[in-house]
Coordinates of N, CA and C and ligand atoms in Angstrom, one line a residue:
M1 N 84.6 109.6 74.2 CA 86.0 110.0 74.0 C 86.9 108.8 74.4
D2 N 87.8 108.3 73.4 CA 88.6 107.1 73.8 C 89.8 107.5 74.6
N3 N 90.6 106.5 75.0 CA 91.8 106.7 75.9 C 92.8 107.7 75.3
Q4 N 92.9 107.6 73.9 CA 93.9 108.5 73.2 C 93.6 109.9 73.3
N5 N 92.3 110.2 73.5 CA 91.8 111.6 73.5 C 91.4 112.0 74.9
S6 N 91.9 111.4 75.9 CA 91.5 111.7 77.2 C 92.7 111.6 78.1
V7 N 93.1 112.8 78.6 CA 94.4 112.8 79.2 C 94.4 113.1 80.7
G8 N 95.3 112.6 81.4 CA 95.5 113.0 82.8 C 96.5 114.1 83.0
V9 N 96.4 114.9 83.9 CA 97.3 116.1 84.1 C 97.8 116.1 85.5
V10 N 99.1 116.2 85.7 CA 99.7 116.4 87.0 C 100.1 117.8 87.1
V11 N 99.5 118.5 88.1 CA 99.9 119.9 88.3 C 100.7 120.0 89.5
V12 N 102.0 120.4 89.4 CA 102.9 120.4 90.6 C 102.8 121.8 91.2
S13 N 102.6 121.7 92.5 CA 102.4 123.0 93.3 C 103.0 122.8 94.7
A14 N 104.1 122.1 94.8 CA 104.6 121.8 96.2 C 105.9 122.5 96.4
G15 N 106.2 123.5 95.6 CA 107.5 124.2 95.8 C 107.4 125.3 96.9
K16 N 108.6 125.8 97.3 CA 108.7 126.7 98.4 C 108.7 128.2 97.9
G17 N 109.0 128.3 96.6 CA 109.0 129.7 96.0 C 110.1 130.6 96.6
S18 N 111.3 130.0 96.8 CA 112.3 130.8 97.5 C 112.7 132.0 96.7
R19 N 112.7 131.9 95.3 CA 113.1 133.1 94.5 C 112.1 134.2 94.6
M20 N 110.9 133.9 94.9 CA 109.8 134.9 95.0 C 110.0 135.7 96.4
G21 N 110.4 135.0 97.4 CA 110.8 135.6 98.6 C 109.6 136.1 99.5
T22 N 108.4 135.6 99.2 CA 107.2 136.0 100.0 C 107.0 135.0 101.1
R23 N 106.3 135.4 102.1 CA 106.0 134.5 103.3 C 105.1 133.4 102.8
E24 N 104.0 133.8 102.0 CA 103.1 132.9 101.4 C 103.8 132.3 100.2
S25 N 103.7 130.9 100.0 CA 104.2 130.3 98.8 C 103.6 131.0 97.6
K26 N 104.4 131.2 96.5 CA 103.9 132.0 95.4 C 102.7 131.4 94.7
Q27 N 102.6 130.1 94.7 CA 101.4 129.5 94.0 C 100.1 129.8 94.7
Y28 N 100.2 130.3 96.0 CA 98.9 130.6 96.7 C 98.7 132.1 96.8
L29 N 99.6 132.9 96.2 CA 99.4 134.4 96.2 C 98.1 134.6 95.4
L30 N 97.4 135.7 95.8 CA 96.1 135.9 95.1 C 96.3 136.8 93.8
M31 N 95.6 136.4 92.8 CA 95.5 137.2 91.6 C 94.1 137.4 91.3
D32 N 93.6 138.6 91.3 CA 92.1 138.8 91.2 C 91.4 138.0 92.3
D33 N 91.9 138.1 93.5 CA 91.3 137.4 94.7 C 91.3 135.9 94.6
K34 N 92.0 135.3 93.7 CA 92.0 133.8 93.6 C 93.5 133.3 93.6
P35 N 93.8 132.2 94.3 CA 95.2 131.7 94.3 C 95.6 131.4 92.9
I36 N 96.9 131.7 92.6 CA 97.5 131.5 91.3 C 97.2 130.0 90.8
V37 N 97.4 129.1 91.7 CA 97.3 127.7 91.3 C 95.8 127.4 90.9
I38 N 94.9 128.0 91.4 CA 93.5 127.8 91.0 C 93.3 128.3 89.6
H39 N 93.9 129.5 89.3 CA 93.8 130.0 87.9 C 94.3 128.9 86.9
T40 N 95.4 128.3 87.3 CA 96.1 127.3 86.5 C 95.2 126.1 86.3
L41 N 94.6 125.6 87.4 CA 93.8 124.4 87.4 C 92.5 124.7 86.6
E42 N 92.0 125.9 86.6 CA 90.8 126.2 85.9 C 91.0 126.0 84.4
V43 N 92.2 126.4 83.9 CA 92.4 126.2 82.4 C 92.2 124.8 82.0
F44 N 92.8 123.8 82.8 CA 92.8 122.4 82.4 C 91.4 121.8 82.7
D45 N 90.8 122.3 83.8 CA 89.5 121.7 84.2 C 88.4 122.0 83.2
R46 N 88.6 123.1 82.4 CA 87.5 123.4 81.4 C 87.7 122.7 80.1
M47 N 88.8 122.0 79.9 CA 89.1 121.4 78.6 C 88.5 120.0 78.5
P48 N 87.7 119.8 77.4 CA 87.1 118.5 77.2 C 88.1 117.4 77.1
L49 N 89.3 117.7 76.6 CA 90.4 116.8 76.5 C 90.9 116.1 77.8
V50 N 90.7 116.9 78.9 CA 91.2 116.5 80.2 C 90.2 115.6 80.9
R51 N 90.7 114.4 81.3 CA 89.8 113.6 82.1 C 90.0 113.7 83.6
E52 N 91.3 113.8 84.0 CA 91.5 113.9 85.5 C 92.7 114.7 85.7
I53 N 92.7 115.4 86.9 CA 93.8 116.2 87.3 C 94.3 115.7 88.7
V54 N 95.6 115.6 88.8 CA 96.1 115.3 90.2 C 96.9 116.5 90.6
L55 N 96.6 117.1 91.7 CA 97.3 118.3 92.2 C 98.3 117.8 93.3
V56 N 99.5 118.3 93.1 CA 100.6 117.9 94.1 C 100.9 119.2 94.9
T57 N 100.8 119.1 96.2 CA 101.0 120.3 97.0 C 101.9 119.9 98.2
G58 N 102.2 120.9 99.0 CA 102.8 120.6 100.3 C 101.8 119.9 101.2
A59 N 102.2 119.0 102.1 CA 101.3 118.2 102.9 C 100.4 119.2 103.7
E60 N 101.0 120.3 104.2 CA 100.3 121.2 105.0 C 99.3 122.1 104.2
D61 N 99.3 122.0 102.9 CA 98.4 122.8 102.1 C 97.2 122.0 101.5
I62 N 97.2 120.7 101.7 CA 96.2 119.9 101.1 C 94.8 120.3 101.5
E63 N 94.6 120.6 102.8 CA 93.2 120.9 103.2 C 92.7 122.3 102.6
R64 N 93.6 123.3 102.6 CA 93.1 124.5 102.1 C 92.9 124.4 100.5
C65 N 93.8 123.6 99.9 CA 93.6 123.4 98.4 C 92.2 122.7 98.1
A66 N 91.9 121.7 99.0 CA 90.6 121.0 98.8 C 89.5 122.0 99.0
G67 N 89.6 122.9 99.9 CA 88.6 124.0 100.1 C 88.4 124.8 98.9
W68 N 89.5 125.3 98.3 CA 89.4 126.1 97.1 C 88.8 125.4 95.9
I69 N 89.2 124.1 95.8 CA 88.7 123.3 94.7 C 87.2 123.2 94.7
D70 N 86.7 123.1 95.9 CA 85.3 123.0 96.2 C 84.7 124.4 95.9
R71 N 85.3 125.4 96.4 CA 84.7 126.7 96.3 C 84.6 127.2 94.8
Y72 N 85.7 126.9 94.1 CA 85.7 127.3 92.7 C 85.1 126.3 91.7
G73 N 84.5 125.2 92.2 CA 83.8 124.3 91.4 C 84.7 123.5 90.4
L74 N 85.9 123.2 90.8 CA 86.7 122.4 89.9 C 86.3 120.9 90.0
R75 N 85.9 120.4 88.8 CA 85.3 119.0 88.9 C 86.3 117.9 88.6
K76 N 87.4 118.2 88.0 CA 88.3 117.1 87.5 C 89.4 116.9 88.4
V77 N 89.6 117.6 89.5 CA 90.7 117.4 90.4 C 90.4 116.1 91.2
A78 N 90.9 115.0 90.8 CA 90.5 113.7 91.4 C 91.3 113.5 92.7
K79 N 92.5 114.0 92.8 CA 93.3 113.7 94.0 C 94.2 114.9 94.3
I80 N 94.5 115.1 95.6 CA 95.5 116.1 96.0 C 96.5 115.3 96.8
V81 N 97.8 115.3 96.4 CA 98.8 114.4 97.1 C 99.9 115.3 97.5
P82 N 100.6 114.9 98.6 CA 101.8 115.7 99.0 C 103.0 115.4 98.1
G83 N 103.8 116.5 97.9 CA 104.9 116.5 97.0 C 106.2 116.0 97.7
G84 N 107.3 116.2 97.0 CA 108.6 115.8 97.6 C 109.5 117.0 97.6
K85 N 110.8 116.8 98.0 CA 111.8 117.8 98.2 C 112.1 118.5 96.8
E86 N 112.3 117.8 95.8 CA 112.6 118.3 94.5 C 111.3 118.3 93.6
R87 N 111.2 119.1 92.6 CA 110.1 119.1 91.7 C 109.9 117.7 91.1
Q88 N 111.1 117.1 90.7 CA 111.0 115.8 90.1 C 110.3 114.7 91.0
Q89 N 110.6 114.8 92.3 CA 109.9 113.9 93.2 C 108.4 114.2 93.3
S90 N 108.1 115.5 93.2 CA 106.6 115.9 93.3 C 105.9 115.3 92.0
V91 N 106.6 115.5 90.9 CA 105.9 115.0 89.6 C 105.7 113.5 89.8
Y92 N 106.7 112.7 90.3 CA 106.5 111.3 90.3 C 105.4 110.9 91.3
K93 N 105.3 111.6 92.4 CA 104.2 111.3 93.3 C 102.8 111.5 92.6
G94 N 102.7 112.5 91.8 CA 101.5 112.8 91.0 C 101.3 111.7 90.0
L95 N 102.3 111.2 89.3 CA 102.2 110.2 88.3 C 101.6 108.9 88.8
L96 N 101.9 108.6 90.1 CA 101.4 107.4 90.7 C 99.9 107.3 90.8
E97 N 99.3 108.5 90.7 CA 97.8 108.6 90.9 C 97.1 108.7 89.6
I98 N 97.8 108.8 88.5 CA 97.2 109.0 87.2 C 96.8 107.6 86.6
S99 N 95.6 107.6 86.0 CA 95.1 106.3 85.4 C 94.9 106.3 83.9
T100 N 95.3 107.4 83.3 CA 95.1 107.5 81.8 C 96.4 107.0 81.1
E101 N 96.3 106.7 79.8 CA 97.4 106.2 79.1 C 98.4 107.4 78.8
W102 N 97.9 108.6 78.6 CA 98.7 109.7 78.3 C 98.6 110.7 79.4
V103 N 99.7 111.4 79.7 CA 99.7 112.3 80.8 C 100.4 113.6 80.4
M104 N 100.0 114.7 81.0 CA 100.7 116.0 80.8 C 101.2 116.4 82.2
V105 N 102.3 117.0 82.3 CA 102.8 117.6 83.5 C 102.9 119.1 83.3
H106 N 102.3 119.8 84.3 CA 102.3 121.3 84.2 C 102.6 121.9 85.6
D107 N 103.3 123.1 85.5 CA 103.7 123.8 86.7 C 102.4 124.6 87.2
G108 N 102.2 124.5 88.5 CA 101.0 125.3 89.0 C 101.2 126.8 88.9
V109 N 102.4 127.2 88.6 CA 102.7 128.6 88.6 C 102.8 129.1 87.1
R110 N 102.2 128.4 86.2 CA 102.1 128.9 84.8 C 100.6 129.0 84.5
P111 N 99.9 130.1 85.0 CA 98.5 130.2 84.9 C 98.0 130.7 83.5
F112 N 99.0 131.2 82.7 CA 98.5 131.8 81.4 C 98.7 130.9 80.2
V113 N 98.8 129.6 80.5 CA 98.9 128.7 79.4 C 97.6 128.7 78.6
E114 N 97.7 128.6 77.3 CA 96.4 128.6 76.4 C 95.9 127.3 76.1
P115 N 94.6 127.0 76.1 CA 94.1 125.7 75.8 C 94.5 125.2 74.4
E116 N 94.5 126.1 73.5 CA 94.9 125.7 72.1 C 96.3 125.1 72.1
R117 N 97.2 125.7 72.9 CA 98.6 125.2 72.9 C 98.7 123.9 73.7
I118 N 97.9 123.8 74.7 CA 97.8 122.5 75.5 C 97.4 121.4 74.5
E119 N 96.4 121.7 73.8 CA 95.8 120.7 72.8 C 96.9 120.3 71.8
A120 N 97.6 121.3 71.3 CA 98.6 121.1 70.2 C 99.7 120.2 70.8
C121 N 100.1 120.5 72.0 CA 101.2 119.7 72.7 C 100.7 118.2 72.8
H122 N 99.5 118.0 73.2 CA 99.0 116.6 73.4 C 98.9 115.9 72.0
Q123 N 98.4 116.6 71.0 CA 98.3 116.0 69.7 C 99.7 115.6 69.2
K124 N 100.6 116.5 69.4 CA 102.0 116.2 68.9 C 102.6 114.9 69.6
A125 N 102.3 114.8 70.9 CA 102.8 113.7 71.7 C 102.1 112.4 71.1
L126 N 100.8 112.5 70.8 CA 100.2 111.3 70.2 C 100.8 110.8 68.9
L127 N 101.3 111.8 68.2 CA 102.0 111.5 66.9 C 103.4 111.0 67.1
T128 N 104.1 111.6 68.0 CA 105.6 111.4 68.1 C 106.0 110.6 69.3
G129 N 105.2 110.5 70.3 CA 105.5 109.8 71.6 C 105.8 110.7 72.8
A130 N 106.2 112.0 72.5 CA 106.5 112.9 73.6 C 106.6 114.3 73.0
A131 N 106.1 115.3 73.8 CA 106.2 116.7 73.3 C 106.1 117.7 74.4
V132 N 106.8 118.8 74.2 CA 106.8 119.9 75.2 C 106.5 121.2 74.5
L133 N 105.9 122.1 75.3 CA 105.7 123.5 74.7 C 107.0 124.3 75.0
A134 N 107.4 125.2 74.1 CA 108.6 125.9 74.2 C 108.5 127.1 73.3
V135 N 109.4 128.1 73.5 CA 109.5 129.3 72.6 C 111.0 129.5 72.2
P136 N 111.2 130.0 71.0 CA 112.6 130.3 70.6 C 113.1 131.4 71.5
V137 N 114.4 131.3 71.9 CA 114.9 132.3 72.8 C 115.1 133.6 72.0
K138 N 114.9 134.7 72.7 CA 115.0 136.0 72.1 C 116.4 136.7 72.3
D139 N 117.0 136.3 73.4 CA 118.3 136.9 73.8 C 119.5 136.0 73.2
T140 N 120.6 136.6 73.1 CA 121.8 135.8 72.8 C 122.3 135.2 74.1
I141 N 122.5 133.9 74.0 CA 122.9 133.1 75.2 C 124.4 132.8 75.2
K142 N 125.0 132.9 76.3 CA 126.5 132.6 76.4 C 126.7 131.5 77.4
W143 N 127.8 130.8 77.2 CA 128.3 129.9 78.3 C 129.3 130.8 79.1
V144 N 129.1 130.8 80.4 CA 130.0 131.7 81.2 C 130.6 130.9 82.3
S145 N 131.9 131.1 82.5 CA 132.7 130.3 83.5 C 132.3 130.8 84.9
G146 N 132.8 130.0 85.9 CA 132.6 130.3 87.3 C 133.2 131.7 87.6
S147 N 134.2 132.0 86.9 CA 134.9 133.3 87.2 C 134.3 134.5 86.4
G148 N 133.1 134.2 85.7 CA 132.4 135.3 85.0 C 133.0 135.7 83.7
M149 N 133.7 134.8 83.0 CA 134.2 135.0 81.7 C 133.4 134.2 80.7
I150 N 133.2 134.8 79.5 CA 132.5 134.1 78.4 C 133.4 133.1 77.8
E151 N 132.7 131.9 77.7 CA 133.5 130.7 77.2 C 133.0 130.4 75.8
G152 N 131.9 130.8 75.4 CA 131.4 130.5 74.1 C 129.9 131.0 73.9
T153 N 129.5 130.9 72.6 CA 128.2 131.4 72.3 C 127.5 130.4 71.4
P154 N 126.5 129.7 72.0 CA 125.8 128.7 71.2 C 124.9 129.4 70.1
D155 N 124.7 128.7 69.0 CA 123.9 129.3 67.9 C 122.4 129.4 68.4
R156 N 122.0 130.7 68.4 CA 120.7 131.0 68.9 C 119.6 130.3 68.2
R157 N 119.8 130.0 66.9 CA 118.7 129.4 66.1 C 118.3 128.0 66.6
S158 N 119.2 127.4 67.4 CA 118.8 126.1 67.9 C 118.4 126.1 69.3
L159 N 118.2 127.3 69.9 CA 117.9 127.3 71.3 C 116.5 127.7 71.6
W160 N 115.8 126.9 72.4 CA 114.4 127.1 72.8 C 114.3 127.2 74.3
A161 N 113.5 128.0 74.8 CA 113.2 128.0 76.3 C 112.0 127.1 76.5
I162 N 112.2 126.1 77.4 CA 111.2 125.0 77.5 C 110.2 125.4 78.6
H163 N 108.9 125.2 78.2 CA 107.8 125.5 79.1 C 107.1 124.2 79.6
T164 N 106.0 124.3 80.3 CA 105.1 123.2 80.4 C 103.8 123.7 79.9
P165 N 102.8 122.8 79.5 CA 102.9 121.4 79.8 C 103.8 120.6 78.9
Q166 N 104.2 119.4 79.4 CA 105.0 118.4 78.7 C 104.2 117.1 78.7
A167 N 104.1 116.5 77.5 CA 103.1 115.4 77.3 C 103.9 114.1 77.0
F168 N 103.5 113.1 77.6 CA 104.1 111.8 77.5 C 103.1 110.6 77.6
R169 N 103.6 109.4 77.1 CA 102.9 108.2 77.5 C 103.2 108.0 79.0
L170 N 102.2 107.7 79.8 CA 102.4 107.5 81.2 C 103.5 106.5 81.5
S171 N 103.4 105.4 80.8 CA 104.4 104.3 81.2 C 105.8 104.8 80.9
D172 N 106.0 105.6 79.8 CA 107.4 106.1 79.5 C 107.9 107.0 80.6
L173 N 107.0 107.9 81.0 CA 107.4 109.0 81.9 C 107.7 108.3 83.3
K174 N 106.9 107.4 83.7 CA 107.1 106.7 85.0 C 108.5 106.0 85.0
K175 N 108.7 105.3 83.8 CA 110.0 104.5 83.7 C 111.2 105.5 83.8
A176 N 111.0 106.7 83.1 CA 112.1 107.7 83.0 C 112.4 108.2 84.4
H177 N 111.3 108.4 85.2 CA 111.5 108.9 86.6 C 112.2 107.8 87.4
E178 N 111.8 106.6 87.3 CA 112.4 105.5 88.1 C 113.8 105.3 87.8
L179 N 114.2 105.4 86.5 CA 115.6 105.3 86.1 C 116.4 106.5 86.6
A180 N 115.9 107.6 86.5 CA 116.6 108.8 87.1 C 116.8 108.7 88.6
E181 N 115.8 108.3 89.3 CA 115.9 108.1 90.7 C 117.0 107.0 91.0
A182 N 117.0 105.9 90.3 CA 118.0 104.9 90.5 C 119.4 105.4 90.2
D183 N 119.5 106.3 89.3 CA 120.9 106.8 88.9 C 121.3 108.0 89.7
G184 N 120.4 108.5 90.6 CA 120.6 109.7 91.3 C 120.7 111.0 90.4
F185 N 119.9 110.9 89.3 CA 119.9 112.0 88.4 C 118.7 112.9 88.7
V186 N 119.0 114.2 88.8 CA 117.9 115.2 89.0 C 117.9 116.2 87.9
G187 N 116.8 116.2 87.2 CA 116.6 117.1 86.0 C 115.8 118.3 86.4
T188 N 115.8 119.3 85.5 CA 115.0 120.5 85.8 C 113.7 120.5 85.1
D189 N 113.5 119.5 84.2 CA 112.2 119.3 83.6 C 112.0 117.8 83.3
D190 N 110.8 117.4 82.9 CA 110.5 116.0 82.7 C 111.1 115.4 81.4
S191 N 111.1 116.3 80.4 CA 111.7 115.8 79.1 C 113.1 115.4 79.3
M192 N 113.9 116.0 80.1 CA 115.3 115.6 80.3 C 115.4 114.1 80.7
L193 N 114.4 113.7 81.5 CA 114.5 112.3 82.0 C 114.1 111.3 80.9
V194 N 113.2 111.8 80.0 CA 112.7 110.9 78.9 C 113.8 110.9 77.8
E195 N 114.5 112.1 77.6 CA 115.5 112.2 76.6 C 116.7 111.2 77.0
R196 N 117.0 111.1 78.2 CA 118.1 110.3 78.6 C 117.8 108.8 78.5
M197 N 116.5 108.4 78.2 CA 116.2 107.0 78.0 C 116.3 106.8 76.5
G198 N 116.6 107.9 75.7 CA 116.7 107.7 74.2 C 115.4 107.9 73.5
I199 N 114.4 108.4 74.2 CA 113.1 108.7 73.5 C 113.1 110.1 73.0
P200 N 112.8 110.3 71.7 CA 112.8 111.6 71.1 C 111.7 112.4 71.6
V201 N 111.9 113.7 71.9 CA 110.9 114.6 72.4 C 110.7 115.7 71.4
A202 N 109.4 115.9 70.9 CA 109.2 117.0 70.0 C 108.9 118.3 70.7
V203 N 109.3 119.4 70.0 CA 109.0 120.8 70.6 C 107.8 121.4 69.8
V204 N 106.9 121.9 70.6 CA 105.7 122.6 70.0 C 105.8 124.0 70.4
E205 N 105.7 124.9 69.4 CA 105.8 126.3 69.7 C 104.7 126.8 70.6
G206 N 105.0 127.4 71.7 CA 104.0 127.9 72.6 C 103.9 129.4 72.5
S207 N 103.7 130.1 73.7 CA 103.5 131.5 73.7 C 104.5 132.1 74.7
Y208 N 105.0 133.3 74.4 CA 105.8 134.0 75.4 C 105.1 134.4 76.7
T209 N 103.8 134.4 76.6 CA 103.0 134.8 77.7 C 102.8 133.6 78.7
N210 N 103.2 132.4 78.4 CA 103.1 131.3 79.3 C 104.3 131.3 80.3
I211 N 104.3 132.4 81.1 CA 105.5 132.6 82.0 C 105.3 131.7 83.2
K212 N 106.5 131.3 83.8 CA 106.5 130.7 85.1 C 106.7 131.8 86.1
I213 N 105.7 132.0 87.0 CA 105.8 133.0 88.0 C 106.9 132.6 89.0
T214 N 108.0 133.3 88.9 CA 109.2 132.9 89.7 C 109.7 134.0 90.6
T215 N 109.8 135.2 90.1 CA 110.4 136.3 90.9 C 109.4 137.4 90.9
P216 N 109.7 138.4 91.9 CA 108.6 139.4 92.1 C 108.2 140.2 90.8
E217 N 109.0 140.5 89.9 CA 108.6 141.2 88.7 C 107.6 140.4 87.9
D218 N 107.6 139.1 88.0 CA 106.6 138.3 87.3 C 105.2 138.6 87.8
L219 N 105.1 139.0 89.0 CA 103.7 139.3 89.6 C 103.2 140.5 88.9
E220 N 104.0 141.5 88.6 CA 103.6 142.7 87.9 C 103.1 142.3 86.5
Y221 N 103.9 141.5 85.8 CA 103.5 141.1 84.5 C 102.1 140.3 84.6
A222 N 102.0 139.4 85.6 CA 100.8 138.6 85.8 C 99.6 139.5 86.0
A223 N 99.8 140.6 86.7 CA 98.6 141.5 87.0 C 98.2 142.2 85.6
F224 N 99.2 142.5 84.8 CA 99.0 143.1 83.5 C 98.2 142.1 82.6
M225 N 98.6 140.9 82.7 CA 98.0 139.8 81.8 C 96.5 139.6 82.2
L226 N 96.3 139.6 83.5 CA 94.9 139.4 84.0 C 94.0 140.5 83.6
K227 N 94.6 141.8 83.7 CA 93.8 143.0 83.3 C 93.4 142.9 81.8
R228 N 94.4 142.5 81.0 CA 94.2 142.4 79.6 C 93.2 141.3 79.2
R229 N 93.3 140.2 80.0 CA 92.3 139.1 79.8 C 90.9 139.6 80.1
G230 N 90.8 140.3 81.2 CA 89.5 140.9 81.6 C 88.9 141.8 80.6
E231 N 89.8 142.7 80.0 CA 89.3 143.6 79.0 C 88.9 142.9 77.8
K232 N 89.6 141.9 77.4 CA 89.3 141.1 76.2 C 87.9 140.4 76.3
S233 N 87.6 139.9 77.5 CA 86.4 139.2 77.7 C 85.1 140.1 77.9
R234 N 85.4 141.4 78.0 CA 84.2 142.3 78.1 C 83.5 142.6 76.8
Ligands
CTP1 N1 109.7 120.3 95.4 C1 109.0 120.9 94.5 C2 109.5 122.0 93.8 C3 108.7 122.7 92.9 N2 107.5 122.2 92.6 C4 106.6 123.0 91.7 O1 107.3 123.0 90.4 C5 106.9 124.2 89.7 C6 108.0 124.9 89.1 O2 109.0 125.2 90.1 P1 109.6 126.6 90.5 O3 109.1 127.7 89.8 O4 111.1 126.4 90.6 O5 109.0 126.7 92.0 P2 109.7 126.6 93.4 O6 110.6 125.4 93.6 O7 108.6 126.8 94.4 O8 110.6 128.0 93.3 P3 112.0 128.2 93.9 O9 113.0 127.4 93.1 O10 112.2 129.7 93.7 O11 112.0 127.9 95.4 C7 106.1 125.1 90.7 O12 104.7 125.1 90.4 C8 106.4 124.4 92.1 O13 105.4 124.6 93.1 C9 107.0 121.1 93.3 O14 105.8 120.8 93.1 N3 107.7 120.5 94.2
LIG2 C1 109.8 122.6 84.1 C2 110.2 124.0 83.8 O1 109.1 124.9 84.1 C3 110.5 124.2 82.3 O2 110.9 125.5 82.1 C4 111.4 124.4 84.6 O3 112.5 123.8 84.2 C5 111.2 124.3 86.1 O4 112.4 124.7 86.7 P1 112.6 125.3 88.1 O5 114.0 125.0 88.4 O6 111.7 124.5 88.9 O7 112.4 126.7 88.0

């Protein structure tokens, strides 16, 4: 497998999960007796396309993550590194440990991502330079002022909800992060940083099931998804 077909993955898992509101950080909550982030890592670990995975966690979680990686037989997690205050800083710390030409960044709390969609995202990046998974929004979106009044309605046909993974050439993404840091710019995803360097980013249609586990009701949906997955594999 040559360099173009062998990708490094940064899985970010160093957040506090404040919107979930649990004592345990959401990425370590158990689903079917296994931490959520391990479910996520397993998807990438099983893919022939993936050469190496760097896991970014809280400094205090490195040891227990290493234990789980061992216990669940994940072979491709090459390094576990401590993250930063913002997601962006955590991603950058992971990028510093990647040795492949192409990289994907994925949220540790998106365990239902499908291998076929990951592959499609990477292939699109190889063709265009950068690609992200996303889904067309289903709701009507409004711009709302601070005082709670509607200011306008963007055309829904051009609105997409952006997911991860997001795939880039490693050198582009590193440069984008360094520029953002120098400018004091903090984005909510990686493609924002690459866009502001003028690099076009392609959108690849993903699945509505690739949720980011963020608030308590997402755990109920996650339990339903796991049950459905179990029934399918029987
Ligand atoms: N400093 C941070 C913040 C977030 N993340 C990771 O980025 C992903 C997406 O972030 P989000 O869902 O917002 O997680 P949290 O920041 O933990 O959640 P919250 O904003 O509710 O505190 C998660 O896997 C999270 O662990 C990270 O690695 N480092
Ligand atoms: C990267 C991301 O998952 C794309 O939807 C999202 O932007 C992360 O945002 P959050 O602020 O960390 O929830």
